[in-house]
Tab-separated table of N, CA and C in Angstrom:
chain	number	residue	atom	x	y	z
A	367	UNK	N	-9.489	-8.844	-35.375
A	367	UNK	CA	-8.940	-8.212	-34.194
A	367	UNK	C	-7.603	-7.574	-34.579
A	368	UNK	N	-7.393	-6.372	-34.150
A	368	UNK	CA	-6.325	-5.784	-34.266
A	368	UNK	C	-5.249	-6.034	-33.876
A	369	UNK	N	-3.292	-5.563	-33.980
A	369	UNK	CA	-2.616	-5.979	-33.430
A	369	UNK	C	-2.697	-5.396	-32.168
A	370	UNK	N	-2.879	-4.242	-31.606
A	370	UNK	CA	-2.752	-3.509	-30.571
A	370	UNK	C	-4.227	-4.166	-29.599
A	371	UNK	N	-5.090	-4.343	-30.236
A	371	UNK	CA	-6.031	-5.582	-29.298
A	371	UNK	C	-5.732	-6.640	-29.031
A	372	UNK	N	-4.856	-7.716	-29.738
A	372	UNK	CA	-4.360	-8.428	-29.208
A	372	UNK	C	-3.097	-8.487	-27.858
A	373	UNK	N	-2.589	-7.517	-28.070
A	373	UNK	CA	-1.142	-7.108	-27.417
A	373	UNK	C	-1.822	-6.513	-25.936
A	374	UNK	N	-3.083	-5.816	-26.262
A	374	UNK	CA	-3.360	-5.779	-24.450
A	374	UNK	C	-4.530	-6.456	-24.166
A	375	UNK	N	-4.795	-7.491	-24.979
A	375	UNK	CA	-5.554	-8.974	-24.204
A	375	UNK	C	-4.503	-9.430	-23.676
A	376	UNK	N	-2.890	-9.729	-24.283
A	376	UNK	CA	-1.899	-10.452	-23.747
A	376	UNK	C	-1.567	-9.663	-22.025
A	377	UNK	N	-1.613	-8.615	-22.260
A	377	UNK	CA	-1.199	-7.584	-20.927
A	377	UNK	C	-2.160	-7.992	-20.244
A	378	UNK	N	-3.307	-7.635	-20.248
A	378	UNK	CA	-4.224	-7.701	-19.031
A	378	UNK	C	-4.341	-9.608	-18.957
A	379	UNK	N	-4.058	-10.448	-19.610
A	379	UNK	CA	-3.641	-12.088	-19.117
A	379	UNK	C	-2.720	-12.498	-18.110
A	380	UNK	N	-1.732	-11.156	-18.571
A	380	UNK	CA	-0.417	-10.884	-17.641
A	380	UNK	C	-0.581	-10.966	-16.278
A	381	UNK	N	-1.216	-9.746	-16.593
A	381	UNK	CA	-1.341	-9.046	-15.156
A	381	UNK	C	-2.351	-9.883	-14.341
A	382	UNK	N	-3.175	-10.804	-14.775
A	382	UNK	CA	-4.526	-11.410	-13.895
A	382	UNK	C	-3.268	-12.706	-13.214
A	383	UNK	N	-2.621	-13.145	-13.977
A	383	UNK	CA	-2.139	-14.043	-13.693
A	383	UNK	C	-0.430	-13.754	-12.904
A	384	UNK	N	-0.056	-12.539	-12.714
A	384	UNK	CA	0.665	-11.950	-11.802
A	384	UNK	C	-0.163	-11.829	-10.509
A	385	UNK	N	-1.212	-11.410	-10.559
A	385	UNK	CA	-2.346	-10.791	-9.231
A	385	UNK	C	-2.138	-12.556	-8.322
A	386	UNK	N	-3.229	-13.199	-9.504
A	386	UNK	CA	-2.994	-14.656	-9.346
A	386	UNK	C	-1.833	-15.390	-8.510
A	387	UNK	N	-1.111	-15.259	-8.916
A	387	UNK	CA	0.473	-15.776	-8.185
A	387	UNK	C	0.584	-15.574	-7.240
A	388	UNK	N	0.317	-14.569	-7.165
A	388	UNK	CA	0.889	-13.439	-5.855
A	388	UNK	C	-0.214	-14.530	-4.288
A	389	UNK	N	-1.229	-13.777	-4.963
A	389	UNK	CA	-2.381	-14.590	-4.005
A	389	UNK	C	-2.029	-15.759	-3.308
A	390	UNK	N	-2.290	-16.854	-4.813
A	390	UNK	CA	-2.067	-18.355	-4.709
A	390	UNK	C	-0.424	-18.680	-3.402
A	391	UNK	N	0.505	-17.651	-3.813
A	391	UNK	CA	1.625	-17.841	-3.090
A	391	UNK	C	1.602	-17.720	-1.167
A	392	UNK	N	0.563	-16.313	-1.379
A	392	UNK	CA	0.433	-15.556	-0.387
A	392	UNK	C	-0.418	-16.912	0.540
A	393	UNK	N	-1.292	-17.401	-0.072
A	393	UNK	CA	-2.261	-18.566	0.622
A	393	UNK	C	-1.248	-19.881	0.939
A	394	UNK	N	-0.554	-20.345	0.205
A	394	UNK	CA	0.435	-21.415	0.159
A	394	UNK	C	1.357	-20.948	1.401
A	395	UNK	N	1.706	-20.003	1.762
A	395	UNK	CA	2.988	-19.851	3.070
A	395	UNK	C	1.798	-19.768	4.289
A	396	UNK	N	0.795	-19.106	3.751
A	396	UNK	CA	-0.139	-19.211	5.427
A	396	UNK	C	-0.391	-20.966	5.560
A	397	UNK	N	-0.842	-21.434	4.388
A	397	UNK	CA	-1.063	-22.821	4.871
A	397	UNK	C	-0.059	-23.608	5.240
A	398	UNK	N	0.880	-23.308	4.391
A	398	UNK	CA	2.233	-24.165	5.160
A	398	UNK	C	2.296	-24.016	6.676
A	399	UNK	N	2.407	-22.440	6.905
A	399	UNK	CA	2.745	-22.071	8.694
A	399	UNK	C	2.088	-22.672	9.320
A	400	UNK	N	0.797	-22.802	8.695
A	400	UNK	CA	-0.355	-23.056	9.754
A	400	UNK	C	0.079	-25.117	9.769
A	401	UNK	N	0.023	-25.551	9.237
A	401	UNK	CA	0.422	-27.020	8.885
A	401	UNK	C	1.412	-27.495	9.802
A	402	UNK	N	2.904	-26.536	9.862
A	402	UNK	CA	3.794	-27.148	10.815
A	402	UNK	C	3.957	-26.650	11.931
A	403	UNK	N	2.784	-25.842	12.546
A	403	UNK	CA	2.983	-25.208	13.720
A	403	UNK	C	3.928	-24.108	14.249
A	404	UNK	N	3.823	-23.043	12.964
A	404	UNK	CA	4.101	-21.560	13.230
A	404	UNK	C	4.292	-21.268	14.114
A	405	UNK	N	4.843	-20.382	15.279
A	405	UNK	CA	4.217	-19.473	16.008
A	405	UNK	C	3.603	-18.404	15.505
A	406	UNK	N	2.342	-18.372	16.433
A	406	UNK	CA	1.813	-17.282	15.944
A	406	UNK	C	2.398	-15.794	16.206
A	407	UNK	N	2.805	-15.562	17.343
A	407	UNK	CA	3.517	-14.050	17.274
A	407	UNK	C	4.128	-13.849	15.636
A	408	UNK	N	5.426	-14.052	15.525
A	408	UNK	CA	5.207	-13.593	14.434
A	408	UNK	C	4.497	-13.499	12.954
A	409	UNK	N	3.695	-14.055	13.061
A	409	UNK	CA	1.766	-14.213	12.413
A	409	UNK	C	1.451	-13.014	12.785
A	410	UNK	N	1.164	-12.754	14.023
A	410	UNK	CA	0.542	-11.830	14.589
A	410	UNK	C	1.323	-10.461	14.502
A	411	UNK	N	2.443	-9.903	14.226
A	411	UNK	CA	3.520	-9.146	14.015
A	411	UNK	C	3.061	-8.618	12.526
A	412	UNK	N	3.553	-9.720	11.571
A	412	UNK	CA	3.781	-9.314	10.488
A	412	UNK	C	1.891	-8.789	10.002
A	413	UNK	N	0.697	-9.243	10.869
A	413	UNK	CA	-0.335	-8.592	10.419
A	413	UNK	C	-0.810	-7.260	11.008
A	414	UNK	N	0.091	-7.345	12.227
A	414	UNK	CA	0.005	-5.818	12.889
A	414	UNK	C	0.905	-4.588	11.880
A	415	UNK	N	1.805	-5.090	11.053
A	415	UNK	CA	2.548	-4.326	10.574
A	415	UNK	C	1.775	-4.166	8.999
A	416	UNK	N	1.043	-4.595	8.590
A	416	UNK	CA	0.353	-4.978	7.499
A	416	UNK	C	-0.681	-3.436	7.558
A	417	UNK	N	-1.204	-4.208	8.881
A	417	UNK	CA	-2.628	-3.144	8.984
A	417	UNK	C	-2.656	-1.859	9.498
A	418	UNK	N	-0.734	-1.533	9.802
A	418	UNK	CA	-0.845	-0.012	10.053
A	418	UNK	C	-0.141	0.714	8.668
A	419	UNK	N	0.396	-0.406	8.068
A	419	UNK	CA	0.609	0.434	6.759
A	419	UNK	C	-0.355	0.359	5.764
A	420	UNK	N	-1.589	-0.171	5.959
A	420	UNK	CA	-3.263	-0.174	4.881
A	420	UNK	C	-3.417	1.144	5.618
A	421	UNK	N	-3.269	1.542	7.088
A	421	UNK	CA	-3.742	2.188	7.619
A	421	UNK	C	-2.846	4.072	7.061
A	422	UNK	N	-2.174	3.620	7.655
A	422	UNK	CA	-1.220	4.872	6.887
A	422	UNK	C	-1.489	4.921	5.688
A	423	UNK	N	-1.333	4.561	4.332
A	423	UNK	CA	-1.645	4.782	3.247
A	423	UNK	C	-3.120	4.887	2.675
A	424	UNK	N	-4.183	4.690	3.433
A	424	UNK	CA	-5.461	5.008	3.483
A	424	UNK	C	-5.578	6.797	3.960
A	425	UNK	N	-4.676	6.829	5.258
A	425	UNK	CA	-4.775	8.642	5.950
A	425	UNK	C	-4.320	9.021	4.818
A	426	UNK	N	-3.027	8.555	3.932
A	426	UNK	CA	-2.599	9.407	3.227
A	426	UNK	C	-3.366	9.943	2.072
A	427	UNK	N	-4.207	8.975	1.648
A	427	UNK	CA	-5.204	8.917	0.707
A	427	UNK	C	-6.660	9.990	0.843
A	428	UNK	N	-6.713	9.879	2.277
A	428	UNK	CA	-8.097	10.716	2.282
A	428	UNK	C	-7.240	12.337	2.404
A	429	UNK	N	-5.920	12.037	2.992
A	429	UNK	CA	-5.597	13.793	2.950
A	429	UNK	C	-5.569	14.255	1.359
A	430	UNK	N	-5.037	13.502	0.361
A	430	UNK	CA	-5.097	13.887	-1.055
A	430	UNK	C	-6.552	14.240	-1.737
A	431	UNK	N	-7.455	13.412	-0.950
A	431	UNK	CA	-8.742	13.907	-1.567
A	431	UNK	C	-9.282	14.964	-1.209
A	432	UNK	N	-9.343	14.969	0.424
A	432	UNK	CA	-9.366	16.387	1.258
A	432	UNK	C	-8.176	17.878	0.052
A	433	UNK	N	-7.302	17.652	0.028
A	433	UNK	CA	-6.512	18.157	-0.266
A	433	UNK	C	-6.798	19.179	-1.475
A	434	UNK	N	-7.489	18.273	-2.647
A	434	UNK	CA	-7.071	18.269	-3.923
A	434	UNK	C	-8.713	19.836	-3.756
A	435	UNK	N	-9.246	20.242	-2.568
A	435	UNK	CA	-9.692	21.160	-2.716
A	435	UNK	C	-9.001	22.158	-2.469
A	436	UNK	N	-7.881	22.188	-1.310
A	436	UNK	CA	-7.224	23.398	-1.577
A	436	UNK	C	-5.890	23.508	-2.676
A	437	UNK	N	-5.909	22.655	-3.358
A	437	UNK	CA	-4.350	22.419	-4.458
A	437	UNK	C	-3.667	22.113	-3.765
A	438	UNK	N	-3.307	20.667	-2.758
A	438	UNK	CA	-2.550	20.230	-2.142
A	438	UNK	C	-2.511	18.964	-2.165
A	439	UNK	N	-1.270	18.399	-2.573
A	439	UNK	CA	-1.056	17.261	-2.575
A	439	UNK	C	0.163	16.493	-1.676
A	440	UNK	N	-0.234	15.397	-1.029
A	440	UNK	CA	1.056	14.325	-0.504
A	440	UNK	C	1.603	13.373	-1.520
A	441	UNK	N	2.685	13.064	-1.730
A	441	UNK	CA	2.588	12.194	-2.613
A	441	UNK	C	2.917	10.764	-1.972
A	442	UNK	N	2.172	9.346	-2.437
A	442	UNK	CA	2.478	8.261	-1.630
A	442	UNK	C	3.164	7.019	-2.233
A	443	UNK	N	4.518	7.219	-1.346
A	443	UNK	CA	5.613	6.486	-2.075
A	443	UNK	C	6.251	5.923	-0.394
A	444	UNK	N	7.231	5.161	-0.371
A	444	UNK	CA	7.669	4.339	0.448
A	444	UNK	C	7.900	5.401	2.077
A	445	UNK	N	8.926	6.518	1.575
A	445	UNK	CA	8.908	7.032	2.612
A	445	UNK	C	7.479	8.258	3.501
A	446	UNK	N	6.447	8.622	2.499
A	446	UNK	CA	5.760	9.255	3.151
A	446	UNK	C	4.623	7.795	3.655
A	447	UNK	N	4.537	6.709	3.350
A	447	UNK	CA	4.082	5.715	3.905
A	447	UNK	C	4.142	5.318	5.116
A	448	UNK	N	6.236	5.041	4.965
A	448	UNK	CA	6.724	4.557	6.386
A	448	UNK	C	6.517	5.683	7.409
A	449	UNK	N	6.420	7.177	7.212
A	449	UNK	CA	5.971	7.890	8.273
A	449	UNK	C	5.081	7.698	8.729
A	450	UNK	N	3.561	7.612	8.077
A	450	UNK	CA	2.455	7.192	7.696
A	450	UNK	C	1.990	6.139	8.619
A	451	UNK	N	3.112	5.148	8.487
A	451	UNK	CA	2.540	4.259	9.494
A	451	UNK	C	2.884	3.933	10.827
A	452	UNK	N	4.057	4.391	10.787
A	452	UNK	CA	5.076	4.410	12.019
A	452	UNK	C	4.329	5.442	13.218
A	453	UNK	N	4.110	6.326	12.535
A	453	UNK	CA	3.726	7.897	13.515
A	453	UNK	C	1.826	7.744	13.336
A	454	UNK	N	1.325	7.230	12.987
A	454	UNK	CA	-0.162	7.548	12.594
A	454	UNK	C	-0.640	8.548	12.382
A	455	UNK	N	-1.303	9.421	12.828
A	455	UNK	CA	-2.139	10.854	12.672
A	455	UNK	C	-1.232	11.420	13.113
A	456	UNK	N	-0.012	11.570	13.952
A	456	UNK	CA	0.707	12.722	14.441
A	456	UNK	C	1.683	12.528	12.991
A	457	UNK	N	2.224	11.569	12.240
A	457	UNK	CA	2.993	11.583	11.185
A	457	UNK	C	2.546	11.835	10.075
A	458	UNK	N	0.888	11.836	9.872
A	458	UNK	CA	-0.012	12.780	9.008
A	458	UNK	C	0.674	13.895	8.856
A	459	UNK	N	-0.280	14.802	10.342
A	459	UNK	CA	0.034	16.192	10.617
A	459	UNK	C	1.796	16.418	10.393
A	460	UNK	N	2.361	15.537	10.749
A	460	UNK	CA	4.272	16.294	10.493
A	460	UNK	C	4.342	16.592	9.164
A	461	UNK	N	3.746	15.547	8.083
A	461	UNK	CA	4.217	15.470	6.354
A	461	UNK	C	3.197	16.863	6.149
A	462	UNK	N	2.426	16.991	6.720
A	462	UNK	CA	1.346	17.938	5.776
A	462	UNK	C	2.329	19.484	6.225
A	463	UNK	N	2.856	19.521	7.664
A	463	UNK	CA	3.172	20.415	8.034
A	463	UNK	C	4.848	20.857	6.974
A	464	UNK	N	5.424	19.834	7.118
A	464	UNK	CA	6.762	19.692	6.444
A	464	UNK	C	6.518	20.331	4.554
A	465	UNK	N	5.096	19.461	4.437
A	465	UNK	CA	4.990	20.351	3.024
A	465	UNK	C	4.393	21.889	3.113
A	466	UNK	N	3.811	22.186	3.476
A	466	UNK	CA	3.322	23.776	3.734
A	466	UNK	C	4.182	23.801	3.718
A	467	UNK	N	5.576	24.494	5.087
A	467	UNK	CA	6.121	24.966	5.600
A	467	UNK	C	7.752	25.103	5.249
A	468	UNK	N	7.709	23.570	5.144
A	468	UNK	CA	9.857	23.660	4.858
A	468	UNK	C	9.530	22.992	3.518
A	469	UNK	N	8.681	22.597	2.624
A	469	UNK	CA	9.022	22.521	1.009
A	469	UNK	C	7.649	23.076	0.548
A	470	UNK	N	7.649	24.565	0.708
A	470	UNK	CA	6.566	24.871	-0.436
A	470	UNK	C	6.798	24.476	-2.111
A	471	UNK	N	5.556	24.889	-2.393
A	471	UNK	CA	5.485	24.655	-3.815
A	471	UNK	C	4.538	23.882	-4.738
């Protein structure tokens, strides 16, 4: 085995076991909440806020694919997200309009 095969068996070990963590952590605070009697509102908050930013960054996603027929791209980074999710389809239409219009190119 090569050195450069070994070096990204080590990376991708990395990374499974970063994903890993994350998870394992992510499961460990729901079970805790749930254990000492959370309220759920903010349960219920932080998954409403979850699922409009999957949601926003999904619109943003199908406009890039839509897009990439006329040579147009959004790019998706924190702030065309937080529009994204904040505004839904009307904060679509503002970014798409904002790029045509006031930043061609």
């Amino acid at each position: 085995m090569s050195h450069t095969n070994k070096v990204y068996e080590l990376y991708l070990r990395r990374e499974k076991m970063n994903s890993t963590l994350v998870i394992v952590s992510i499961l460990t605070l729901v079970f805790i909440l749930l254990i000492f009697g959370a309220s759920l509102k903010p349960i219920r908050f932080i998954g409403k806020v979850v699922a409009r930013v999957i949601i926003g960054v999904t619109l943003l996603f199908i406009v890039n694919i839509i897009g990439t027929y006329f040579d147009f791209h959004l790019p998706i980074n924190v702030g065309t997200a937080s529009v994204s999710s904040l505004l839904g389809i009307p904060g679509i239409f503002a970014l798409v309009i904002i790029k045509l219009y006031i930043m061609p190119g």
